[in-house]
mmCIF file with all atom_site columns, C-alpha atoms in Angstrom:
data_model
loop_
_atom_site.group_PDB
_atom_site.id
_atom_site.type_symbol
_atom_site.label_atom_id
_atom_site.label_alt_id
_atom_site.label_comp_id
_atom_site.label_asym_id
_atom_site.label_entity_id
_atom_site.label_seq_id
_atom_site.pdbx_PDB_ins_code
_atom_site.Cartn_x
_atom_site.Cartn_y
_atom_site.Cartn_z
_atom_site.occupancy
_atom_site.B_iso_or_equiv
_atom_site.pdbx_formal_charge
_atom_site.auth_seq_id
_atom_site.auth_comp_id
_atom_site.auth_asym_id
_atom_site.auth_atom_id
_atom_site.pdbx_PDB_model_num
ATOM 1   C CA . MET M 1 1   ? -38.536 -48.161 -14.538 1.00 41.00 ? 1   MET M CA 1
ATOM 2   C CA . THR M 1 2   ? -37.151 -45.219 -16.521 1.00 43.00 ? 2   THR M CA 1
ATOM 3   C CA . GLU M 1 3   ? -34.968 -42.444 -15.110 1.00 43.00 ? 3   GLU M CA 1
ATOM 4   C CA . PRO M 1 4   ? -36.764 -39.124 -14.581 1.00 49.00 ? 4   PRO M CA 1
ATOM 5   C CA . GLU M 1 5   ? -35.961 -36.468 -17.167 1.00 69.00 ? 5   GLU M CA 1
ATOM 6   C CA . HIS M 1 6   ? -34.731 -34.182 -14.399 1.00 74.00 ? 6   HIS M CA 1
ATOM 7   C CA . PRO M 1 7   ? -33.807 -34.573 -10.744 1.00 83.00 ? 7   PRO M CA 1
ATOM 8   C CA . THR M 1 8   ? -36.593 -34.333 -8.189  1.00 92.00 ? 8   THR M CA 1
ATOM 9   C CA . ARG M 1 9   ? -34.491 -32.555 -5.582  1.00 94.00 ? 9   ARG M CA 1
ATOM 10  C CA . ILE M 1 10  ? -31.241 -30.591 -5.360  1.00 94.00 ? 10  ILE M CA 1
ATOM 11  C CA . ALA M 1 11  ? -30.175 -29.665 -1.831  1.00 95.00 ? 11  ALA M CA 1
ATOM 12  C CA . HIS M 1 12  ? -33.286 -28.177 -0.167  1.00 96.00 ? 12  HIS M CA 1
ATOM 13  C CA . TYR M 1 13  ? -34.963 -27.377 -3.497  1.00 97.00 ? 13  TYR M CA 1
ATOM 14  C CA . GLN M 1 14  ? -37.841 -29.495 -4.790  1.00 97.00 ? 14  GLN M CA 1
ATOM 15  C CA . ILE M 1 15  ? -37.703 -29.488 -8.600  1.00 97.00 ? 15  ILE M CA 1
ATOM 16  C CA . LEU M 1 16  ? -41.055 -28.654 -10.211 1.00 97.00 ? 16  LEU M CA 1
ATOM 17  C CA . ASP M 1 17  ? -40.300 -28.368 -13.926 1.00 95.00 ? 17  ASP M CA 1
ATOM 18  C CA . LEU M 1 18  ? -37.707 -27.400 -16.504 1.00 95.00 ? 18  LEU M CA 1
ATOM 19  C CA . LEU M 1 19  ? -37.715 -23.720 -17.509 1.00 92.00 ? 19  LEU M CA 1
ATOM 20  C CA . GLY M 1 20  ? -34.870 -23.796 -20.000 1.00 88.00 ? 20  GLY M CA 1
ATOM 21  C CA . GLU M 1 21  ? -31.607 -25.280 -21.064 1.00 85.00 ? 21  GLU M CA 1
ATOM 22  C CA . GLY M 1 22  ? -28.421 -23.824 -22.459 1.00 75.00 ? 22  GLY M CA 1
ATOM 23  C CA . ALA M 1 23  ? -24.693 -24.261 -22.789 1.00 69.00 ? 23  ALA M CA 1
ATOM 24  C CA . GLN M 1 24  ? -24.185 -23.524 -19.083 1.00 71.00 ? 24  GLN M CA 1
ATOM 25  C CA . GLY M 1 25  ? -26.713 -26.047 -17.787 1.00 82.00 ? 25  GLY M CA 1
ATOM 26  C CA . ARG M 1 26  ? -30.403 -26.269 -16.996 1.00 90.00 ? 26  ARG M CA 1
ATOM 27  C CA . VAL M 1 27  ? -32.747 -23.889 -15.218 1.00 93.00 ? 27  VAL M CA 1
ATOM 28  C CA . TYR M 1 28  ? -35.604 -25.373 -13.213 1.00 96.00 ? 28  TYR M CA 1
ATOM 29  C CA . ARG M 1 29  ? -38.621 -23.924 -11.463 1.00 97.00 ? 29  ARG M CA 1
ATOM 30  C CA . ALA M 1 30  ? -38.159 -25.171 -7.912  1.00 98.00 ? 30  ALA M CA 1
ATOM 31  C CA . GLU M 1 31  ? -39.605 -24.805 -4.442  1.00 98.00 ? 31  GLU M CA 1
ATOM 32  C CA . ASP M 1 32  ? -37.255 -23.730 -1.656  1.00 98.00 ? 32  ASP M CA 1
ATOM 33  C CA . THR M 1 33  ? -38.487 -26.093 1.070   1.00 97.00 ? 33  THR M CA 1
ATOM 34  C CA . ARG M 1 34  ? -36.798 -24.073 3.827   1.00 96.00 ? 34  ARG M CA 1
ATOM 35  C CA . LEU M 1 35  ? -38.365 -20.724 2.981   1.00 95.00 ? 35  LEU M CA 1
ATOM 36  C CA . GLY M 1 36  ? -41.455 -21.862 1.082   1.00 96.00 ? 36  GLY M CA 1
ATOM 37  C CA . ARG M 1 37  ? -40.870 -19.797 -2.045  1.00 96.00 ? 37  ARG M CA 1
ATOM 38  C CA . ARG M 1 38  ? -40.462 -20.575 -5.714  1.00 98.00 ? 38  ARG M CA 1
ATOM 39  C CA . VAL M 1 39  ? -37.088 -19.976 -7.326  1.00 98.00 ? 39  VAL M CA 1
ATOM 40  C CA . ALA M 1 40  ? -35.283 -20.410 -10.617 1.00 96.00 ? 40  ALA M CA 1
ATOM 41  C CA . LEU M 1 41  ? -32.595 -22.997 -9.951  1.00 96.00 ? 41  LEU M CA 1
ATOM 42  C CA . LYS M 1 42  ? -29.689 -22.999 -12.408 1.00 91.00 ? 42  LYS M CA 1
ATOM 43  C CA . VAL M 1 43  ? -27.718 -26.244 -12.213 1.00 91.00 ? 43  VAL M CA 1
ATOM 44  C CA . LEU M 1 44  ? -24.514 -27.460 -13.742 1.00 82.00 ? 44  LEU M CA 1
ATOM 45  C CA . PRO M 1 45  ? -24.462 -31.245 -13.582 1.00 63.00 ? 45  PRO M CA 1
ATOM 46  C CA . GLU M 1 46  ? -21.217 -32.903 -12.508 1.00 59.00 ? 46  GLU M CA 1
ATOM 47  C CA . GLU M 1 47  ? -20.870 -34.895 -15.715 1.00 58.00 ? 47  GLU M CA 1
ATOM 48  C CA . GLY M 1 48  ? -19.087 -32.822 -18.312 1.00 54.00 ? 48  GLY M CA 1
ATOM 49  C CA . ALA M 1 49  ? -18.561 -30.014 -15.812 1.00 54.00 ? 49  ALA M CA 1
ATOM 50  C CA . GLY M 1 50  ? -14.941 -29.226 -16.517 1.00 66.00 ? 50  GLY M CA 1
ATOM 51  C CA . ALA M 1 51  ? -13.021 -26.689 -14.484 1.00 70.00 ? 51  ALA M CA 1
ATOM 52  C CA . GLN M 1 52  ? -13.792 -23.944 -17.004 1.00 68.00 ? 52  GLN M CA 1
ATOM 53  C CA . ARG M 1 53  ? -17.585 -24.497 -16.805 1.00 67.00 ? 53  ARG M CA 1
ATOM 54  C CA . VAL M 1 54  ? -17.491 -24.614 -13.010 1.00 70.00 ? 54  VAL M CA 1
ATOM 55  C CA . ALA M 1 55  ? -15.442 -21.387 -13.023 1.00 72.00 ? 55  ALA M CA 1
ATOM 56  C CA . ARG M 1 56  ? -18.133 -19.747 -15.193 1.00 71.00 ? 56  ARG M CA 1
ATOM 57  C CA . ILE M 1 57  ? -21.013 -20.675 -12.883 1.00 73.00 ? 57  ILE M CA 1
ATOM 58  C CA . GLU M 1 58  ? -18.974 -19.460 -9.904  1.00 77.00 ? 58  GLU M CA 1
ATOM 59  C CA . ARG M 1 59  ? -18.278 -16.217 -11.761 1.00 76.00 ? 59  ARG M CA 1
ATOM 60  C CA . GLU M 1 60  ? -22.009 -15.833 -12.428 1.00 77.00 ? 60  GLU M CA 1
ATOM 61  C CA . ARG M 1 61  ? -22.692 -16.356 -8.725  1.00 80.00 ? 61  ARG M CA 1
ATOM 62  C CA . ASP M 1 62  ? -20.059 -13.782 -7.773  1.00 80.00 ? 62  ASP M CA 1
ATOM 63  C CA . ALA M 1 63  ? -21.434 -11.268 -10.277 1.00 79.00 ? 63  ALA M CA 1
ATOM 64  C CA . LEU M 1 64  ? -25.042 -11.635 -9.124  1.00 82.00 ? 64  LEU M CA 1
ATOM 65  C CA . VAL M 1 65  ? -24.100 -11.254 -5.458  1.00 85.00 ? 65  VAL M CA 1
ATOM 66  C CA . ARG M 1 66  ? -22.632 -7.830  -6.240  1.00 85.00 ? 66  ARG M CA 1
ATOM 67  C CA . LEU M 1 67  ? -25.762 -6.534  -7.955  1.00 88.00 ? 67  LEU M CA 1
ATOM 68  C CA . ASP M 1 68  ? -28.880 -5.069  -6.377  1.00 89.00 ? 68  ASP M CA 1
ATOM 69  C CA . HIS M 1 69  ? -31.227 -3.537  -8.934  1.00 93.00 ? 69  HIS M CA 1
ATOM 70  C CA . PRO M 1 70  ? -34.901 -4.246  -9.755  1.00 94.00 ? 70  PRO M CA 1
ATOM 71  C CA . GLY M 1 71  ? -33.940 -4.846  -13.395 1.00 95.00 ? 71  GLY M CA 1
ATOM 72  C CA . ILE M 1 72  ? -31.446 -7.597  -12.535 1.00 94.00 ? 72  ILE M CA 1
ATOM 73  C CA . CYS M 1 73  ? -32.387 -11.074 -11.378 1.00 92.00 ? 73  CYS M CA 1
ATOM 74  C CA . THR M 1 74  ? -31.543 -11.456 -7.677  1.00 90.00 ? 74  THR M CA 1
ATOM 75  C CA . ILE M 1 75  ? -29.520 -14.369 -6.329  1.00 91.00 ? 75  ILE M CA 1
ATOM 76  C CA . TYR M 1 76  ? -30.783 -16.130 -3.185  1.00 94.00 ? 76  TYR M CA 1
ATOM 77  C CA . ASP M 1 77  ? -28.375 -19.009 -2.717  1.00 93.00 ? 77  ASP M CA 1
ATOM 78  C CA . ALA M 1 78  ? -25.541 -20.926 -4.361  1.00 90.00 ? 78  ALA M CA 1
ATOM 79  C CA . GLY M 1 79  ? -23.617 -24.054 -3.606  1.00 88.00 ? 79  GLY M CA 1
ATOM 80  C CA . ARG M 1 80  ? -22.793 -27.618 -4.502  1.00 87.00 ? 80  ARG M CA 1
ATOM 81  C CA . TRP M 1 81  ? -24.866 -30.684 -3.706  1.00 90.00 ? 81  TRP M CA 1
ATOM 82  C CA . ASN M 1 82  ? -23.813 -34.235 -4.556  1.00 87.00 ? 82  ASN M CA 1
ATOM 83  C CA . GLY M 1 83  ? -21.449 -32.959 -7.254  1.00 80.00 ? 83  GLY M CA 1
ATOM 84  C CA . THR M 1 84  ? -23.960 -30.516 -8.738  1.00 85.00 ? 84  THR M CA 1
ATOM 85  C CA . ALA M 1 85  ? -23.185 -26.799 -8.705  1.00 86.00 ? 85  ALA M CA 1
ATOM 86  C CA . TYR M 1 86  ? -26.317 -24.636 -8.432  1.00 91.00 ? 86  TYR M CA 1
ATOM 87  C CA . ILE M 1 87  ? -27.510 -21.054 -8.164  1.00 90.00 ? 87  ILE M CA 1
ATOM 88  C CA . ALA M 1 88  ? -30.968 -20.237 -6.778  1.00 95.00 ? 88  ALA M CA 1
ATOM 89  C CA . MET M 1 89  ? -32.384 -16.980 -8.135  1.00 93.00 ? 89  MET M CA 1
ATOM 90  C CA . ARG M 1 90  ? -35.592 -15.010 -8.061  1.00 95.00 ? 90  ARG M CA 1
ATOM 91  C CA . LEU M 1 91  ? -38.130 -16.657 -10.322 1.00 96.00 ? 91  LEU M CA 1
ATOM 92  C CA . VAL M 1 92  ? -38.967 -14.010 -12.913 1.00 95.00 ? 92  VAL M CA 1
ATOM 93  C CA . GLU M 1 93  ? -42.426 -14.658 -14.353 1.00 93.00 ? 93  GLU M CA 1
ATOM 94  C CA . GLY M 1 94  ? -43.275 -12.986 -17.622 1.00 94.00 ? 94  GLY M CA 1
ATOM 95  C CA . ARG M 1 95  ? -42.579 -13.098 -21.318 1.00 93.00 ? 95  ARG M CA 1
ATOM 96  C CA . PRO M 1 96  ? -39.263 -12.873 -23.157 1.00 92.00 ? 96  PRO M CA 1
ATOM 97  C CA . LEU M 1 97  ? -38.383 -9.504  -24.642 1.00 94.00 ? 97  LEU M CA 1
ATOM 98  C CA . ALA M 1 98  ? -37.733 -11.417 -27.877 1.00 91.00 ? 98  ALA M CA 1
ATOM 99  C CA . ASP M 1 99  ? -41.520 -11.975 -28.151 1.00 89.00 ? 99  ASP M CA 1
ATOM 100 C CA . GLU M 1 100 ? -42.089 -8.211  -28.032 1.00 84.00 ? 100 GLU M CA 1
ATOM 101 C CA . LEU M 1 101 ? -39.662 -7.427  -30.805 1.00 84.00 ? 101 LEU M CA 1
ATOM 102 C CA . GLY M 1 102 ? -41.045 -9.825  -33.406 1.00 80.00 ? 102 GLY M CA 1
ATOM 103 C CA . ALA M 1 103 ? -43.121 -7.227  -35.256 1.00 81.00 ? 103 ALA M CA 1
ATOM 104 C CA . PRO M 1 104 ? -42.550 -3.515  -35.800 1.00 86.00 ? 104 PRO M CA 1
ATOM 105 C CA . PRO M 1 105 ? -44.494 -1.214  -33.471 1.00 86.00 ? 105 PRO M CA 1
ATOM 106 C CA . GLY M 1 106 ? -47.917 -0.453  -34.933 1.00 88.00 ? 106 GLY M CA 1
ATOM 107 C CA . SER M 1 107 ? -48.301 2.996   -33.423 1.00 91.00 ? 107 SER M CA 1
ATOM 108 C CA . ARG M 1 108 ? -46.426 5.841   -31.802 1.00 93.00 ? 108 ARG M CA 1
ATOM 109 C CA . ARG M 1 109 ? -47.808 4.732   -28.432 1.00 94.00 ? 109 ARG M CA 1
ATOM 110 C CA . GLU M 1 110 ? -46.377 1.223   -28.945 1.00 92.00 ? 110 GLU M CA 1
ATOM 111 C CA . LEU M 1 111 ? -43.018 2.680   -29.970 1.00 93.00 ? 111 LEU M CA 1
ATOM 112 C CA . GLU M 1 112 ? -42.948 4.827   -26.822 1.00 94.00 ? 112 GLU M CA 1
ATOM 113 C CA . ARG M 1 113 ? -43.790 1.783   -24.677 1.00 94.00 ? 113 ARG M CA 1
ATOM 114 C CA . ARG M 1 114 ? -40.913 -0.152  -26.195 1.00 93.00 ? 114 ARG M CA 1
ATOM 115 C CA . LEU M 1 115 ? -38.550 2.765   -25.698 1.00 94.00 ? 115 LEU M CA 1
ATOM 116 C CA . ARG M 1 116 ? -39.507 2.896   -21.991 1.00 95.00 ? 116 ARG M CA 1
ATOM 117 C CA . ILE M 1 117 ? -38.688 -0.807  -21.727 1.00 96.00 ? 117 ILE M CA 1
ATOM 118 C CA . LEU M 1 118 ? -35.299 -0.270  -23.378 1.00 95.00 ? 118 LEU M CA 1
ATOM 119 C CA . GLU M 1 119 ? -34.579 2.702   -21.114 1.00 97.00 ? 119 GLU M CA 1
ATOM 120 C CA . GLN M 1 120 ? -35.221 0.567   -18.031 1.00 97.00 ? 120 GLN M CA 1
ATOM 121 C CA . LEU M 1 121 ? -32.994 -2.163  -19.451 1.00 96.00 ? 121 LEU M CA 1
ATOM 122 C CA . ALA M 1 122 ? -30.244 0.400   -20.108 1.00 96.00 ? 122 ALA M CA 1
ATOM 123 C CA . ARG M 1 123 ? -30.492 1.503   -16.464 1.00 97.00 ? 123 ARG M CA 1
ATOM 124 C CA . ALA M 1 124 ? -30.043 -2.108  -15.307 1.00 96.00 ? 124 ALA M CA 1
ATOM 125 C CA . LEU M 1 125 ? -26.998 -2.458  -17.551 1.00 94.00 ? 125 LEU M CA 1
ATOM 126 C CA . HIS M 1 126 ? -25.655 0.819   -16.198 1.00 94.00 ? 126 HIS M CA 1
ATOM 127 C CA . ALA M 1 127 ? -25.956 -0.628  -12.681 1.00 94.00 ? 127 ALA M CA 1
ATOM 128 C CA . THR M 1 128 ? -23.830 -3.611  -13.731 1.00 92.00 ? 128 THR M CA 1
ATOM 129 C CA . HIS M 1 129 ? -21.236 -1.296  -15.245 1.00 92.00 ? 129 HIS M CA 1
ATOM 130 C CA . GLU M 1 130 ? -21.202 0.813   -12.078 1.00 91.00 ? 130 GLU M CA 1
ATOM 131 C CA . GLU M 1 131 ? -20.135 -2.365  -10.261 1.00 88.00 ? 131 GLU M CA 1
ATOM 132 C CA . GLY M 1 132 ? -17.366 -2.917  -12.818 1.00 88.00 ? 132 GLY M CA 1
ATOM 133 C CA . LEU M 1 133 ? -19.151 -5.854  -14.488 1.00 88.00 ? 133 LEU M CA 1
ATOM 134 C CA . LEU M 1 134 ? -19.769 -6.587  -18.138 1.00 87.00 ? 134 LEU M CA 1
ATOM 135 C CA . HIS M 1 135 ? -22.743 -8.853  -18.935 1.00 88.00 ? 135 HIS M CA 1
ATOM 136 C CA . ARG M 1 136 ? -21.368 -9.910  -22.373 1.00 85.00 ? 136 ARG M CA 1
ATOM 137 C CA . ASP M 1 137 ? -24.559 -11.683 -23.498 1.00 88.00 ? 137 ASP M CA 1
ATOM 138 C CA . VAL M 1 138 ? -27.261 -9.014  -23.654 1.00 91.00 ? 138 VAL M CA 1
ATOM 139 C CA . LYS M 1 139 ? -29.918 -10.152 -26.099 1.00 93.00 ? 139 LYS M CA 1
ATOM 140 C CA . PRO M 1 140 ? -33.726 -10.232 -26.182 1.00 93.00 ? 140 PRO M CA 1
ATOM 141 C CA . GLY M 1 141 ? -33.724 -13.880 -25.057 1.00 90.00 ? 141 GLY M CA 1
ATOM 142 C CA . ASN M 1 142 ? -31.944 -12.934 -21.808 1.00 91.00 ? 142 ASN M CA 1
ATOM 143 C CA . VAL M 1 143 ? -34.520 -10.326 -20.814 1.00 96.00 ? 143 VAL M CA 1
ATOM 144 C CA . VAL M 1 144 ? -37.930 -11.155 -19.344 1.00 96.00 ? 144 VAL M CA 1
ATOM 145 C CA . LEU M 1 145 ? -40.738 -8.618  -19.153 1.00 97.00 ? 145 LEU M CA 1
ATOM 146 C CA . GLU M 1 146 ? -42.535 -8.869  -15.851 1.00 95.00 ? 146 GLU M CA 1
ATOM 147 C CA . GLN M 1 147 ? -46.045 -7.585  -15.272 1.00 92.00 ? 147 GLN M CA 1
ATOM 148 C CA . GLY M 1 148 ? -46.156 -3.873  -16.042 1.00 91.00 ? 148 GLY M CA 1
ATOM 149 C CA . ASP M 1 149 ? -43.553 -4.264  -18.809 1.00 94.00 ? 149 ASP M CA 1
ATOM 150 C CA . ARG M 1 150 ? -40.635 -4.179  -16.350 1.00 96.00 ? 150 ARG M CA 1
ATOM 151 C CA . PRO M 1 151 ? -37.561 -5.756  -17.983 1.00 97.00 ? 151 PRO M CA 1
ATOM 152 C CA . VAL M 1 152 ? -35.354 -8.050  -15.887 1.00 97.00 ? 152 VAL M CA 1
ATOM 153 C CA . LEU M 1 153 ? -31.906 -9.003  -17.150 1.00 95.00 ? 153 LEU M CA 1
ATOM 154 C CA . LEU M 1 154 ? -31.039 -12.694 -16.749 1.00 91.00 ? 154 LEU M CA 1
ATOM 155 C CA . ASP M 1 155 ? -28.132 -15.042 -17.410 1.00 85.00 ? 155 ASP M CA 1
ATOM 156 C CA . PHE M 1 156 ? -24.883 -13.602 -16.143 1.00 80.00 ? 156 PHE M CA 1
ATOM 157 C CA . GLY M 1 157 ? -23.033 -16.778 -17.165 1.00 76.00 ? 157 GLY M CA 1
ATOM 158 C CA . LEU M 1 158 ? -20.604 -14.848 -19.376 1.00 76.00 ? 158 LEU M CA 1
ATOM 159 C CA . ALA M 1 159 ? -20.275 -11.813 -17.083 1.00 77.00 ? 159 ALA M CA 1
ATOM 160 C CA . ARG M 1 160 ? -16.847 -10.683 -16.043 1.00 77.00 ? 160 ARG M CA 1
ATOM 161 C CA . ASP M 1 161 ? -15.044 -7.878  -14.288 1.00 79.00 ? 161 ASP M CA 1
ATOM 162 C CA . ALA M 1 162 ? -14.218 -5.105  -16.713 1.00 75.00 ? 162 ALA M CA 1
ATOM 163 C CA . ASP M 1 163 ? -10.510 -5.425  -15.891 1.00 73.00 ? 163 ASP M CA 1
ATOM 164 C CA . GLU M 1 164 ? -10.391 -9.249  -15.672 1.00 67.00 ? 164 GLU M CA 1
ATOM 165 C CA . LEU M 1 165 ? -8.962  -11.552 -18.297 1.00 47.00 ? 165 LEU M CA 1
ATOM 166 C CA . GLY M 1 166 ? -11.897 -13.706 -19.413 1.00 51.00 ? 166 GLY M CA 1
ATOM 167 C CA . LEU M 1 167 ? -12.379 -17.447 -19.236 1.00 51.00 ? 167 LEU M CA 1
ATOM 168 C CA . THR M 1 168 ? -14.377 -17.374 -22.471 1.00 54.00 ? 168 THR M CA 1
ATOM 169 C CA . LEU M 1 169 ? -12.321 -17.188 -25.631 1.00 53.00 ? 169 LEU M CA 1
ATOM 170 C CA . PRO M 1 170 ? -13.608 -15.621 -28.857 1.00 57.00 ? 170 PRO M CA 1
ATOM 171 C CA . GLY M 1 171 ? -15.824 -18.076 -30.717 1.00 58.00 ? 171 GLY M CA 1
ATOM 172 C CA . GLU M 1 172 ? -16.890 -20.045 -27.614 1.00 56.00 ? 172 GLU M CA 1
#
């Protein structure tokens, strides 16, 4: 019998499928069995999770807890389970902003739509700055457009306090 590609459960979250993978870990679509809602569950497996990586996921958790804005992904829960650090966040359904920016706008109306999206994104970033946080990884791949073209900023894994010495060195 072969090992499953991903865990079936982490804490009280039933894993449904893999949404994405990056340097910080994996993000799964999961069901919160206590509250009966779907979440995005970011996990940092124990293996290879050095102190610096654990500090980054804890910093992401601490940053998200401080933020309350419709353009920023909300945190629901965070913890450790059997050696796995995790963050449960609002599951943002939509399409990546990167998909929108592939071709130049074909009309003035399309350009105005894109500018409205960027204005909303700038307001979300302003909210992070008002809390003294720097995202440090703003890019089209870290923004999802929900229904109605509402941008939501994701992945605060490199975020830090504006006055804090960072854990990420240049080039990492």
